[in-house]
Amino acid sequence: MTSTIKRSNFLILWASFSLVPELTTMMNMSNKKYLDLFTKQEQIEAEKRD
């Protein structure tokens, strides 16, 4: 019984570890999109001021 529990725990750990890089890249991509939008907005505001 304990061996199956250990195996399932290991699988859960392995799945979460294998998903971590994908999640971080997704977050980085979305962050970059937001940053790009923000910088574009700043540029537009700066152009309006000039």
XYZ file of N, CA and C in Angstrom:
150
model
N 0.839 -1.207 0.000
C 0.000 0.000 0.000
C 0.876 1.261 0.000
N 1.892 1.268 0.853
C 2.736 2.464 0.946
C 3.503 2.702 -0.338
N 3.862 1.637 -1.047
C 4.643 1.793 -2.273
C 3.831 2.518 -3.351
N 2.527 2.230 -3.441
C 1.685 2.906 -4.432
C 1.531 4.382 -4.092
N 1.408 4.697 -2.798
C 1.300 6.098 -2.356
C 2.577 6.836 -2.729
N 3.720 6.223 -2.446
C 4.999 6.839 -2.777
C 5.101 7.072 -4.279
N 4.671 6.098 -5.054
C 4.744 6.208 -6.511
C 3.871 7.353 -7.007
N 2.656 7.465 -6.467
C 1.758 8.550 -6.908
C 2.323 9.906 -6.504
N 2.898 9.989 -5.308
C 3.527 11.237 -4.866
C 4.666 11.610 -5.793
N 5.461 10.606 -6.169
C 6.576 10.854 -7.077
C 6.073 11.364 -8.416
N 4.997 10.753 -8.918
C 4.418 11.178 -10.198
C 3.921 12.615 -10.116
N 3.264 12.954 -9.015
C 2.773 14.321 -8.825
C 3.935 15.297 -8.806
N 4.991 14.964 -8.052
C 6.179 15.815 -7.993
C 6.795 15.972 -9.373
N 6.934 14.851 -10.074
C 7.559 14.890 -11.401
C 6.730 15.743 -12.357
N 5.410 15.591 -12.298
C 4.528 16.364 -13.182
C 4.652 17.853 -12.887
N 4.664 18.212 -11.597
C 4.762 19.628 -11.245
C 6.108 20.201 -11.666
N 7.173 19.422 -11.495
C 8.499 19.904 -11.895
C 8.596 20.054 -13.404
N 7.991 19.139 -14.149
C 8.059 19.216 -15.606
C 7.192 20.361 -16.125
N 6.179 20.752 -15.363
C 5.310 21.852 -15.776
C 5.884 23.215 -15.433
N 6.771 23.252 -14.438
C 7.308 24.540 -13.981
C 7.940 25.363 -15.106
N 8.843 24.810 -15.930
C 9.444 25.624 -16.997
C 8.409 26.164 -17.976
N 7.423 25.341 -18.331
C 6.379 25.788 -19.257
C 5.599 26.953 -18.658
N 5.261 26.844 -17.377
C 4.520 27.911 -16.707
C 5.343 29.194 -16.654
N 6.637 29.060 -16.339
C 7.475 30.253 -16.235
C 7.625 30.924 -17.589
N 7.769 30.121 -18.660
C 7.892 30.730 -19.989
C 6.591 31.417 -20.376
N 5.459 30.795 -20.042
C 4.161 31.419 -20.323
C 4.038 32.745 -19.576
N 4.444 32.743 -18.304
C 4.378 33.967 -17.504
C 5.299 35.046 -18.080
N 6.497 34.625 -18.466
C 7.439 35.581 -19.046
C 6.876 36.186 -20.325
N 6.242 35.348 -21.158
C 5.661 35.834 -22.407
C 4.555 36.842 -22.125
N 3.676 36.528 -21.183
C 2.581 37.452 -20.857
C 3.127 38.733 -20.244
N 4.150 38.604 -19.393
C 4.776 39.792 -18.810
C 5.364 40.672 -19.902
N 6.003 40.045 -20.881
C 6.608 40.803 -21.975
C 5.523 41.533 -22.768
N 4.399 40.845 -23.008
C 3.294 41.482 -23.729
C 2.803 42.712 -22.961
N 2.632 42.561 -21.649
C 2.167 43.687 -20.836
C 3.172 44.822 -20.847
N 4.470 44.456 -20.759
C 5.511 45.476 -20.786
C 5.508 46.208 -22.117
N 5.362 45.455 -23.218
C 5.318 46.075 -24.540
C 4.146 47.045 -24.641
N 2.972 46.609 -24.168
C 1.797 47.479 -24.190
C 2.045 48.725 -23.358
N 2.651 48.539 -22.195
C 2.910 49.659 -21.287
C 3.877 50.654 -21.923
N 4.953 50.149 -22.526
C 5.944 51.040 -23.139
C 5.325 51.757 -24.339
N 4.483 51.059 -25.100
C 3.798 51.706 -26.229
C 2.919 52.844 -25.722
N 2.202 52.580 -24.639
C 1.339 53.594 -24.040
C 2.169 54.793 -23.594
N 3.330 54.520 -22.980
C 4.221 55.596 -22.537
C 4.702 56.418 -23.730
N 5.041 55.749 -24.825
C 5.498 56.447 -26.032
C 4.394 57.355 -26.573
N 3.174 56.844 -26.600
C 2.036 57.633 -27.088
C 1.843 58.865 -26.206
N 1.907 58.661 -24.893
C 1.762 59.787 -23.962
C 2.865 60.814 -24.186
N 4.092 60.344 -24.379
C 5.228 61.244 -24.599
C 5.035 62.029 -25.892
N 4.524 61.352 -26.936
C 4.291 62.031 -28.216
C 3.217 63.104 -28.065
N 2.198 62.816 -27.267
C 1.128 63.795 -27.034
C 1.682 65.045 -26.349
N 2.614 64.837 -25.403
C 3.190 65.953 -24.655
C 4.041 66.856 -25.552
N 4.717 66.244 -26.538
C 5.640 67.028 -27.383
C 4.978 68.008 -28.326
